[in-house]
Amino acid sequence: MIELSAIHKHYRMGEQEVRALDGVDLVIGRNEYVALVGPSGSGKSTLMNLLGCLDTPTSGRYLLNGRDTAQLTEDELARVRNREVGFVFQSFHLLPRMSVLDNVMQPLVYRGLPRAERRRRAIEALERVGLGNRLDHRPNQLSGGQRQRVAVARALVGEPSLLLADEPTGNLDSRTSAEIMALFDALHAQGQTLVVVTHEPDIAAHCRRTVRVMDGRIVGDHPNPPRAAAGAA
Ligand SMILES: Nc1ncnc2c1ncn2[C@@H]1O[C@H](COP(=O)(O)OP(=O)(O)O)[C@@H](O)[C@H]1O
Ligand SMILES: [Mg+2]
C-alpha cells in the first residue's frame, strides 16, 4: 500500500543543504504495524509527513494505494490526507474550544455528510477508544491519555487506510503510554495499518516490524520478536 523509491528530502539552510531524507526505499503492506525508530534529527518526522502527504519529496517516487502521489493535484492531495490518512501527534493537536465530540466530527466536515451521520460516526469512533462517555467534555477537562485517545478517535473517524503516529506517547507517562499502545495493538488486530514513530524501545516492541532511520537513510529493517502475552495490561 506504501511504496517509496529513492526518496530524497533536502532543505536549503542558507549555504547549507540539509538532507533530511537521503535515498529512502520502503515498502509497507496492508495491516502492517511498523515502528519507525532512530535518533533525534534522523528524519523520522520528515518521513511521516511525506507518508501522510503533508509534504512532498525533493525527488523520488511515492506510491500510496497504487497511486503516484506526485501526479495528484492539490485538491486530490487534500482528499488523500482527509480520506486515506489519519494522523496522531505527540501534542494531541485538539481544538481547545470545541467539545470532544466536535473535535472528532471535524474531519468529516469536508465529506458533505449530514450532521447526524457525522455525529453517529464520531460517537462510534469515541466508543472504539473507550471515551463514549466524554462527548461533551472539553480537552482541558481530560487527562493526557484521554486527550490522546480523542486524537486517535479523530484520526480514525474517516476510516483511513493508514494510521500514522509521530511520537504518540512522547507526552505521556509510562502507564498511559502502555494504554495507548494497547489501543494501537487492538486497532492492528482489527486490520488497521499503523506506522508509529518512537525512540522508546518499549513502544517499538508493540509493533511487528522495526525500521531504523539514521541520517536520512534506512539502516535497519527487521520483524520484531513476538511479544509475550501482556499480563499487566
Ligand atoms: N522545515 C525544515 N527546514 C530545515 N530543516 C529541516 C526542516 N524539517 C526538518 N529539518 C531537518 O531535517 C533533519 C530531520 O528532521 P526530522 O525529520 O524532524 O527528524 P526526527 O523527527 O527524526 O527528529 C534535521 O536535521 C532537521 O533539522
Ligand atoms: Mg520528529
PDB file of C-alpha atoms and ligand atoms in Angstrom:
ATOM      1  CA  MET A   1       0.000   0.000   0.000  1.00  0.00           C
ATOM      2  CA  ILE A   2       3.037   2.241   0.566  1.00  0.00           C
ATOM      3  CA  GLU A   3       5.952   2.169  -1.814  1.00  0.00           C
ATOM      4  CA  LEU A   4       8.753   4.708  -1.545  1.00  0.00           C
ATOM      5  CA  SER A   5      11.627   4.609  -4.015  1.00  0.00           C
ATOM      6  CA  ALA A   6      14.769   6.722  -3.873  1.00  0.00           C
ATOM      7  CA  ILE A   7      13.070   9.379  -1.769  1.00  0.00           C
ATOM      8  CA  HIS A   8      15.090  12.492  -1.005  1.00  0.00           C
ATOM      9  CA  LYS A   9      14.004  15.484   1.021  1.00  0.00           C
ATOM     10  CA  HIS A  10      16.517  18.292   1.113  1.00  0.00           C
ATOM     11  CA  TYR A  11      16.229  21.643   2.854  1.00  0.00           C
ATOM     12  CA  ARG A  12      18.364  24.605   1.989  1.00  0.00           C
ATOM     13  CA  MET A  13      19.519  26.457   5.087  1.00  0.00           C
ATOM     14  CA  GLY A  14      21.471  29.420   3.747  1.00  0.00           C
ATOM     15  CA  GLU A  15      24.656  27.969   2.293  1.00  0.00           C
ATOM     16  CA  GLN A  16      23.991  24.558   3.723  1.00  0.00           C
ATOM     17  CA  GLU A  17      21.882  21.753   2.348  1.00  0.00           C
ATOM     18  CA  VAL A  18      20.210  19.542   4.954  1.00  0.00           C
ATOM     19  CA  ARG A  19      19.482  16.063   3.664  1.00  0.00           C
ATOM     20  CA  ALA A  20      16.563  15.195   5.939  1.00  0.00           C
ATOM     21  CA  LEU A  21      15.961  12.121   3.770  1.00  0.00           C
ATOM     22  CA  ASP A  22      18.774  10.847   1.631  1.00  0.00           C
ATOM     23  CA  GLY A  23      17.606   7.967  -0.558  1.00  0.00           C
ATOM     24  CA  VAL A  24      14.829   6.059   1.191  1.00  0.00           C
ATOM     25  CA  ASP A  25      13.309   2.872  -0.244  1.00  0.00           C
ATOM     26  CA  LEU A  26      10.495   1.390   1.788  1.00  0.00           C
ATOM     27  CA  VAL A  27       7.514  -0.871   1.183  1.00  0.00           C
ATOM     28  CA  ILE A  28       4.746  -1.204   3.759  1.00  0.00           C
ATOM     29  CA  GLY A  29       1.837  -3.556   3.128  1.00  0.00           C
ATOM     30  CA  ARG A  30      -1.738  -3.540   4.307  1.00  0.00           C
ATOM     31  CA  ASN A  31      -2.262  -4.301   8.011  1.00  0.00           C
ATOM     32  CA  GLU A  32       1.419  -3.923   8.842  1.00  0.00           C
ATOM     33  CA  TYR A  33       2.322  -2.465  12.234  1.00  0.00           C
ATOM     34  CA  VAL A  34       5.625  -0.659  11.857  1.00  0.00           C
ATOM     35  CA  ALA A  35       7.815   1.186  14.350  1.00  0.00           C
ATOM     36  CA  LEU A  36       9.971   3.922  12.846  1.00  0.00           C
ATOM     37  CA  VAL A  37      12.904   4.481  15.181  1.00  0.00           C
ATOM     38  CA  GLY A  38      16.112   6.492  15.177  1.00  0.00           C
ATOM     39  CA  PRO A  39      17.832   9.317  16.995  1.00  0.00           C
ATOM     40  CA  SER A  40      16.528  12.865  17.117  1.00  0.00           C
ATOM     41  CA  GLY A  41      17.094  14.622  13.799  1.00  0.00           C
ATOM     42  CA  SER A  42      17.422  11.376  11.823  1.00  0.00           C
ATOM     43  CA  GLY A  43      14.468  12.161   9.552  1.00  0.00           C
ATOM     44  CA  LYS A  44      11.566  10.286  11.177  1.00  0.00           C
ATOM     45  CA  SER A  45       9.090  13.166  11.193  1.00  0.00           C
ATOM     46  CA  THR A  46      10.078  14.174   7.692  1.00  0.00           C
ATOM     47  CA  LEU A  47       9.341  10.634   6.541  1.00  0.00           C
ATOM     48  CA  MET A  48       5.985  10.585   8.373  1.00  0.00           C
ATOM     49  CA  ASN A  49       4.968  13.889   6.835  1.00  0.00           C
ATOM     50  CA  LEU A  50       5.737  12.506   3.386  1.00  0.00           C
ATOM     51  CA  LEU A  51       3.800   9.297   4.090  1.00  0.00           C
ATOM     52  CA  GLY A  52       0.840  11.395   5.195  1.00  0.00           C
ATOM     53  CA  CYS A  53       1.090  13.656   2.134  1.00  0.00           C
ATOM     54  CA  LEU A  54       1.582  16.641   4.436  1.00  0.00           C
ATOM     55  CA  ASP A  55       4.746  17.295   2.482  1.00  0.00           C
ATOM     56  CA  THR A  56       6.267  16.313  -0.863  1.00  0.00           C
ATOM     57  CA  PRO A  57       9.732  14.889  -1.575  1.00  0.00           C
ATOM     58  CA  THR A  58      12.500  16.763  -3.352  1.00  0.00           C
ATOM     59  CA  SER A  59      12.892  13.694  -5.566  1.00  0.00           C
ATOM     60  CA  GLY A  60      11.866  10.058  -5.678  1.00  0.00           C
ATOM     61  CA  ARG A  61       8.563   8.303  -6.068  1.00  0.00           C
ATOM     62  CA  TYR A  62       5.816   7.700  -3.529  1.00  0.00           C
ATOM     63  CA  LEU A  63       3.007   5.322  -4.416  1.00  0.00           C
ATOM     64  CA  LEU A  64       0.110   5.288  -1.960  1.00  0.00           C
ATOM     65  CA  ASN A  65      -2.520   2.645  -2.612  1.00  0.00           C
ATOM     66  CA  GLY A  66      -1.173   2.292  -6.130  1.00  0.00           C
ATOM     67  CA  ARG A  67      -1.303   5.998  -6.988  1.00  0.00           C
ATOM     68  CA  ASP A  68       1.751   8.098  -7.698  1.00  0.00           C
ATOM     69  CA  THR A  69       1.333  10.984  -5.255  1.00  0.00           C
ATOM     70  CA  ALA A  70       3.423  13.283  -7.487  1.00  0.00           C
ATOM     71  CA  GLN A  71       0.637  13.132 -10.092  1.00  0.00           C
ATOM     72  CA  LEU A  72      -2.032  14.366  -7.713  1.00  0.00           C
ATOM     73  CA  THR A  73      -3.327  17.936  -7.742  1.00  0.00           C
ATOM     74  CA  GLU A  74      -3.516  19.986  -4.524  1.00  0.00           C
ATOM     75  CA  ASP A  75      -7.205  19.127  -4.242  1.00  0.00           C
ATOM     76  CA  GLU A  76      -6.549  15.435  -4.745  1.00  0.00           C
ATOM     77  CA  LEU A  77      -3.770  15.534  -2.129  1.00  0.00           C
ATOM     78  CA  ALA A  78      -6.112  17.224   0.336  1.00  0.00           C
ATOM     79  CA  ARG A  79      -8.613  14.488  -0.349  1.00  0.00           C
ATOM     80  CA  VAL A  80      -5.992  11.778   0.236  1.00  0.00           C
ATOM     81  CA  ARG A  81      -4.971  13.443   3.533  1.00  0.00           C
ATOM     82  CA  ASN A  82      -8.581  13.571   4.610  1.00  0.00           C
ATOM     83  CA  ARG A  83      -9.663  10.096   3.487  1.00  0.00           C
ATOM     84  CA  GLU A  84      -6.680   7.796   3.401  1.00  0.00           C
ATOM     85  CA  VAL A  85      -4.552   9.003   6.274  1.00  0.00           C
ATOM     86  CA  GLY A  86      -5.161   9.500   9.982  1.00  0.00           C
ATOM     87  CA  PHE A  87      -2.508  11.429  11.901  1.00  0.00           C
ATOM     88  CA  VAL A  88      -1.751  11.342  15.636  1.00  0.00           C
ATOM     89  CA  PHE A  89       0.808  13.775  17.053  1.00  0.00           C
ATOM     90  CA  GLN A  90       2.819  13.946  20.251  1.00  0.00           C
ATOM     91  CA  SER A  91       1.000  17.070  21.432  1.00  0.00           C
ATOM     92  CA  PHE A  92      -2.535  15.869  20.539  1.00  0.00           C
ATOM     93  CA  HIS A  93      -3.454  18.916  18.387  1.00  0.00           C
ATOM     94  CA  LEU A  94      -7.047  19.084  19.630  1.00  0.00           C
ATOM     95  CA  LEU A  95      -9.074  22.261  19.292  1.00  0.00           C
ATOM     96  CA  PRO A  96      -9.412  23.569  22.861  1.00  0.00           C
ATOM     97  CA  ARG A  97     -12.701  25.444  22.458  1.00  0.00           C
ATOM     98  CA  MET A  98     -14.531  22.506  20.964  1.00  0.00           C
ATOM     99  CA  SER A  99     -16.101  19.576  22.729  1.00  0.00           C
ATOM    100  CA  VAL A 100     -14.590  16.119  22.361  1.00  0.00           C
ATOM    101  CA  LEU A 101     -17.419  15.179  20.010  1.00  0.00           C
ATOM    102  CA  ASP A 102     -16.930  18.256  17.805  1.00  0.00           C
ATOM    103  CA  ASN A 103     -13.183  17.620  17.637  1.00  0.00           C
ATOM    104  CA  VAL A 104     -13.797  14.114  16.349  1.00  0.00           C
ATOM    105  CA  MET A 105     -16.541  15.201  13.927  1.00  0.00           C
ATOM    106  CA  GLN A 106     -14.224  17.837  12.420  1.00  0.00           C
ATOM    107  CA  PRO A 107     -12.512  15.702   9.719  1.00  0.00           C
ATOM    108  CA  LEU A 108     -15.922  14.672   8.388  1.00  0.00           C
ATOM    109  CA  VAL A 109     -16.973  18.262   7.701  1.00  0.00           C
ATOM    110  CA  TYR A 110     -15.236  18.066   4.318  1.00  0.00           C
ATOM    111  CA  ARG A 111     -17.137  14.943   3.314  1.00  0.00           C
ATOM    112  CA  GLY A 112     -20.501  16.504   2.755  1.00  0.00           C
ATOM    113  CA  LEU A 113     -22.164  14.149   5.236  1.00  0.00           C
ATOM    114  CA  PRO A 114     -25.294  15.242   7.088  1.00  0.00           C
ATOM    115  CA  ARG A 115     -24.602  16.364  10.660  1.00  0.00           C
ATOM    116  CA  ALA A 116     -26.483  13.424  12.177  1.00  0.00           C
ATOM    117  CA  GLU A 117     -24.293  10.989  10.235  1.00  0.00           C
ATOM    118  CA  ARG A 118     -21.107  12.820  11.256  1.00  0.00           C
ATOM    119  CA  ARG A 119     -22.264  12.673  14.850  1.00  0.00           C
ATOM    120  CA  ARG A 120     -23.071   8.964  14.637  1.00  0.00           C
ATOM    121  CA  ARG A 121     -19.643   8.138  13.193  1.00  0.00           C
ATOM    122  CA  ALA A 122     -17.816  10.330  15.725  1.00  0.00           C
ATOM    123  CA  ILE A 123     -19.597   8.661  18.642  1.00  0.00           C
ATOM    124  CA  GLU A 124     -18.706   5.279  17.191  1.00  0.00           C
ATOM    125  CA  ALA A 125     -15.016   6.305  16.932  1.00  0.00           C
ATOM    126  CA  LEU A 126     -15.045   7.615  20.515  1.00  0.00           C
ATOM    127  CA  GLU A 127     -16.582   4.357  21.692  1.00  0.00           C
ATOM    128  CA  ARG A 128     -13.771   2.465  19.962  1.00  0.00           C
ATOM    129  CA  VAL A 129     -11.235   4.351  22.086  1.00  0.00           C
ATOM    130  CA  GLY A 130     -13.260   3.970  25.276  1.00  0.00           C
ATOM    131  CA  LEU A 131     -14.480   7.573  25.527  1.00  0.00           C
ATOM    132  CA  GLY A 132     -18.141   7.206  24.609  1.00  0.00           C
ATOM    133  CA  ASN A 133     -18.980   8.814  27.968  1.00  0.00           C
ATOM    134  CA  ARG A 134     -16.933  12.014  27.462  1.00  0.00           C
ATOM    135  CA  LEU A 135     -18.623  13.527  24.418  1.00  0.00           C
ATOM    136  CA  ASP A 136     -19.372  16.940  25.880  1.00  0.00           C
ATOM    137  CA  HIS A 137     -16.087  17.438  27.723  1.00  0.00           C
ATOM    138  CA  ARG A 138     -13.508  19.979  26.608  1.00  0.00           C
ATOM    139  CA  PRO A 139      -9.965  18.708  26.004  1.00  0.00           C
ATOM    140  CA  ASN A 140      -8.675  20.556  29.096  1.00  0.00           C
ATOM    141  CA  GLN A 141     -11.081  18.551  31.265  1.00  0.00           C
ATOM    142  CA  LEU A 142      -9.348  15.338  30.241  1.00  0.00           C
ATOM    143  CA  SER A 143      -6.090  13.657  31.221  1.00  0.00           C
ATOM    144  CA  GLY A 144      -3.233  13.448  28.717  1.00  0.00           C
ATOM    145  CA  GLY A 145      -4.041   9.838  27.936  1.00  0.00           C
ATOM    146  CA  GLN A 146      -7.699  10.660  27.335  1.00  0.00           C
ATOM    147  CA  ARG A 147      -6.723  13.584  25.082  1.00  0.00           C
ATOM    148  CA  GLN A 148      -4.549  11.301  23.037  1.00  0.00           C
ATOM    149  CA  ARG A 149      -7.413   8.816  22.765  1.00  0.00           C
ATOM    150  CA  VAL A 150      -9.623  11.635  21.451  1.00  0.00           C
ATOM    151  CA  ALA A 151      -6.897  12.367  18.896  1.00  0.00           C
ATOM    152  CA  VAL A 152      -6.868   8.686  17.919  1.00  0.00           C
ATOM    153  CA  ALA A 153     -10.660   8.752  17.514  1.00  0.00           C
ATOM    154  CA  ARG A 154     -10.340  11.847  15.315  1.00  0.00           C
ATOM    155  CA  ALA A 155      -7.682  10.080  13.238  1.00  0.00           C
ATOM    156  CA  LEU A 156      -9.901   7.008  12.864  1.00  0.00           C
ATOM    157  CA  VAL A 157     -13.264   8.603  12.244  1.00  0.00           C
ATOM    158  CA  GLY A 158     -12.782   8.798   8.489  1.00  0.00           C
ATOM    159  CA  GLU A 159     -11.729   5.133   8.329  1.00  0.00           C
ATOM    160  CA  PRO A 160      -8.288   5.875   6.864  1.00  0.00           C
ATOM    161  CA  SER A 161      -6.329   3.077   5.248  1.00  0.00           C
ATOM    162  CA  LEU A 162      -3.224   4.285   7.098  1.00  0.00           C
ATOM    163  CA  LEU A 163      -2.794   5.488  10.685  1.00  0.00           C
ATOM    164  CA  LEU A 164       0.391   7.497  11.295  1.00  0.00           C
ATOM    165  CA  ALA A 165       1.513   8.413  14.802  1.00  0.00           C
ATOM    166  CA  ASP A 166       4.531  10.653  15.428  1.00  0.00           C
ATOM    167  CA  GLU A 167       5.829  10.082  18.989  1.00  0.00           C
ATOM    168  CA  PRO A 168       2.243   9.490  20.194  1.00  0.00           C
ATOM    169  CA  THR A 169       3.388   8.669  23.733  1.00  0.00           C
ATOM    170  CA  GLY A 170       6.066  11.371  23.951  1.00  0.00           C
ATOM    171  CA  ASN A 171       3.985  13.448  26.387  1.00  0.00           C
ATOM    172  CA  LEU A 172       2.572  10.564  28.403  1.00  0.00           C
ATOM    173  CA  ASP A 173       3.748   8.667  31.461  1.00  0.00           C
ATOM    174  CA  SER A 174       4.656   5.013  31.023  1.00  0.00           C
ATOM    175  CA  ARG A 175       1.328   3.600  32.210  1.00  0.00           C
ATOM    176  CA  THR A 176      -0.692   5.869  29.938  1.00  0.00           C
ATOM    177  CA  SER A 177       1.715   5.122  27.093  1.00  0.00           C
ATOM    178  CA  ALA A 178       1.009   1.430  27.570  1.00  0.00           C
ATOM    179  CA  GLU A 179      -2.736   2.149  27.330  1.00  0.00           C
ATOM    180  CA  ILE A 180      -2.304   3.994  24.044  1.00  0.00           C
ATOM    181  CA  MET A 181      -0.156   1.171  22.686  1.00  0.00           C
ATOM    182  CA  ALA A 182      -2.740  -1.405  23.818  1.00  0.00           C
ATOM    183  CA  LEU A 183      -5.261   0.598  21.810  1.00  0.00           C
ATOM    184  CA  PHE A 184      -2.970   0.549  18.762  1.00  0.00           C
ATOM    185  CA  ASP A 185      -2.482  -3.204  19.228  1.00  0.00           C
ATOM    186  CA  ALA A 186      -6.265  -3.649  19.161  1.00  0.00           C
ATOM    187  CA  LEU A 187      -6.612  -1.492  16.038  1.00  0.00           C
ATOM    188  CA  HIS A 188      -3.918  -3.577  14.368  1.00  0.00           C
ATOM    189  CA  ALA A 189      -5.777  -6.765  15.310  1.00  0.00           C
ATOM    190  CA  GLN A 190      -8.889  -5.240  13.677  1.00  0.00           C
ATOM    191  CA  GLY A 191      -6.980  -4.791  10.411  1.00  0.00           C
ATOM    192  CA  GLN A 192      -5.643  -1.239  10.673  1.00  0.00           C
ATOM    193  CA  THR A 193      -2.291  -0.408   9.079  1.00  0.00           C
ATOM    194  CA  LEU A 194      -0.129   1.593  11.507  1.00  0.00           C
ATOM    195  CA  VAL A 195       3.214   3.377  11.398  1.00  0.00           C
ATOM    196  CA  VAL A 196       4.432   4.646  14.760  1.00  0.00           C
ATOM    197  CA  VAL A 197       7.447   6.908  15.247  1.00  0.00           C
ATOM    198  CA  THR A 198       9.144   6.436  18.586  1.00  0.00           C
ATOM    199  CA  HIS A 199      12.543   6.416  20.192  1.00  0.00           C
ATOM    200  CA  GLU A 200      11.414   4.219  23.070  1.00  0.00           C
ATOM    201  CA  PRO A 201      12.202   0.502  22.698  1.00  0.00           C
ATOM    202  CA  ASP A 202       9.169  -0.441  24.850  1.00  0.00           C
ATOM    203  CA  ILE A 203       6.869   1.315  22.418  1.00  0.00           C
ATOM    204  CA  ALA A 204       8.580  -0.084  19.325  1.00  0.00           C
ATOM    205  CA  ALA A 205       8.234  -3.590  20.805  1.00  0.00           C
ATOM    206  CA  HIS A 206       4.447  -3.372  20.371  1.00  0.00           C
ATOM    207  CA  CYS A 207       4.900  -3.212  16.602  1.00  0.00           C
ATOM    208  CA  ARG A 208       5.577  -6.198  14.358  1.00  0.00           C
ATOM    209  CA  ARG A 209       8.393  -4.631  12.402  1.00  0.00           C
ATOM    210  CA  THR A 210      11.059  -2.043  13.177  1.00  0.00           C
ATOM    211  CA  VAL A 211      12.510   0.312  10.579  1.00  0.00           C
ATOM    212  CA  ARG A 212      15.553   2.214  11.805  1.00  0.00           C
ATOM    213  CA  VAL A 213      16.455   5.597  10.349  1.00  0.00           C
ATOM    214  CA  MET A 214      19.800   7.346  10.706  1.00  0.00           C
ATOM    215  CA  ASP A 215      20.974  10.471   8.904  1.00  0.00           C
ATOM    216  CA  GLY A 216      18.070  10.328   6.492  1.00  0.00           C
ATOM    217  CA  ARG A 217      18.629   6.721   5.496  1.00  0.00           C
ATOM    218  CA  ILE A 218      17.146   3.391   6.466  1.00  0.00           C
ATOM    219  CA  VAL A 219      19.850   1.479   8.289  1.00  0.00           C
ATOM    220  CA  GLY A 220      17.788  -1.405   9.650  1.00  0.00           C
ATOM    221  CA  ASP A 221      14.523  -3.162   8.890  1.00  0.00           C
ATOM    222  CA  HIS A 222      13.505  -6.319  10.718  1.00  0.00           C
ATOM    223  CA  PRO A 223      10.491  -8.163  12.089  1.00  0.00           C
ATOM    224  CA  ASN A 224      10.077  -7.843  15.851  1.00  0.00           C
ATOM    225  CA  PRO A 225      10.190 -10.907  18.058  1.00  0.00           C
ATOM    226  CA  PRO A 226       6.712 -11.975  19.173  1.00  0.00           C
ATOM    227  CA  ARG A 227       5.641 -10.313  22.398  1.00  0.00           C
ATOM    228  CA  ALA A 228       4.846 -12.307  25.499  1.00  0.00           C
ATOM    229  CA  ALA A 229       1.138 -12.033  26.314  1.00  0.00           C
ATOM    230  CA  ALA A 230       0.704  -8.730  28.123  1.00  0.00           C
ATOM    231  CA  GLY A 231      -0.365  -9.798  31.590  1.00  0.00           C
ATOM    232  CA  ALA A 232      -0.493  -6.455  33.341  1.00  0.00           C
ATOM    233  CA  ALA A 233      -2.353  -4.549  30.611  1.00  0.00           C
TER     234      ALA A 233
HETATM  235  N1  LIG B   1      11.447  22.570   7.610  1.00  0.00           N
HETATM  236  C1  LIG B   1      12.738  22.277   7.768  1.00  0.00           C
HETATM  237  N2  LIG B   1      13.708  23.125   7.371  1.00  0.00           N
HETATM  238  C2  LIG B   1      15.022  22.838   7.521  1.00  0.00           C
HETATM  239  N3  LIG B   1      15.476  21.685   8.058  1.00  0.00           N
HETATM  240  C3  LIG B   1      14.561  20.802   8.483  1.00  0.00           C
HETATM  241  C4  LIG B   1      13.153  21.041   8.367  1.00  0.00           C
HETATM  242  N4  LIG B   1      12.490  19.964   8.876  1.00  0.00           N
HETATM  243  C5  LIG B   1      13.445  19.118   9.309  1.00  0.00           C
HETATM  244  N5  LIG B   1      14.691  19.615   9.072  1.00  0.00           N
HETATM  245  C6  LIG B   1      15.968  18.945   9.382  1.00  0.00           C
HETATM  246  O1  LIG B   1      15.914  17.642   8.842  1.00  0.00           O
HETATM  247  C7  LIG B   1      16.504  16.704   9.726  1.00  0.00           C
HETATM  248  C8  LIG B   1      15.482  15.641  10.094  1.00  0.00           C
HETATM  249  O2  LIG B   1      14.462  16.217  10.905  1.00  0.00           O
HETATM  250  P1  LIG B   1      13.218  15.396  11.452  1.00  0.00           P
HETATM  251  O3  LIG B   1      12.588  14.650  10.337  1.00  0.00           O
HETATM  252  O4  LIG B   1      12.346  16.331  12.207  1.00  0.00           O
HETATM  253  O5  LIG B   1      13.923  14.358  12.453  1.00  0.00           O
HETATM  254  P2  LIG B   1      13.324  13.467  13.631  1.00  0.00           P
HETATM  255  O6  LIG B   1      11.833  13.508  13.533  1.00  0.00           O
HETATM  256  O7  LIG B   1      13.910  12.102  13.406  1.00  0.00           O
HETATM  257  O8  LIG B   1      13.820  14.062  14.903  1.00  0.00           O
HETATM  258  C9  LIG B   1      17.019  17.503  10.907  1.00  0.00           C
HETATM  259  O9  LIG B   1      18.371  17.805  10.671  1.00  0.00           O
HETATM  260  C10 LIG B   1      16.175  18.751  10.873  1.00  0.00           C
HETATM  261  O10 LIG B   1      16.859  19.830  11.457  1.00  0.00           O
HETATM  262 MG    MG B   2      10.406  14.058  14.948  1.00  0.00          MG
END
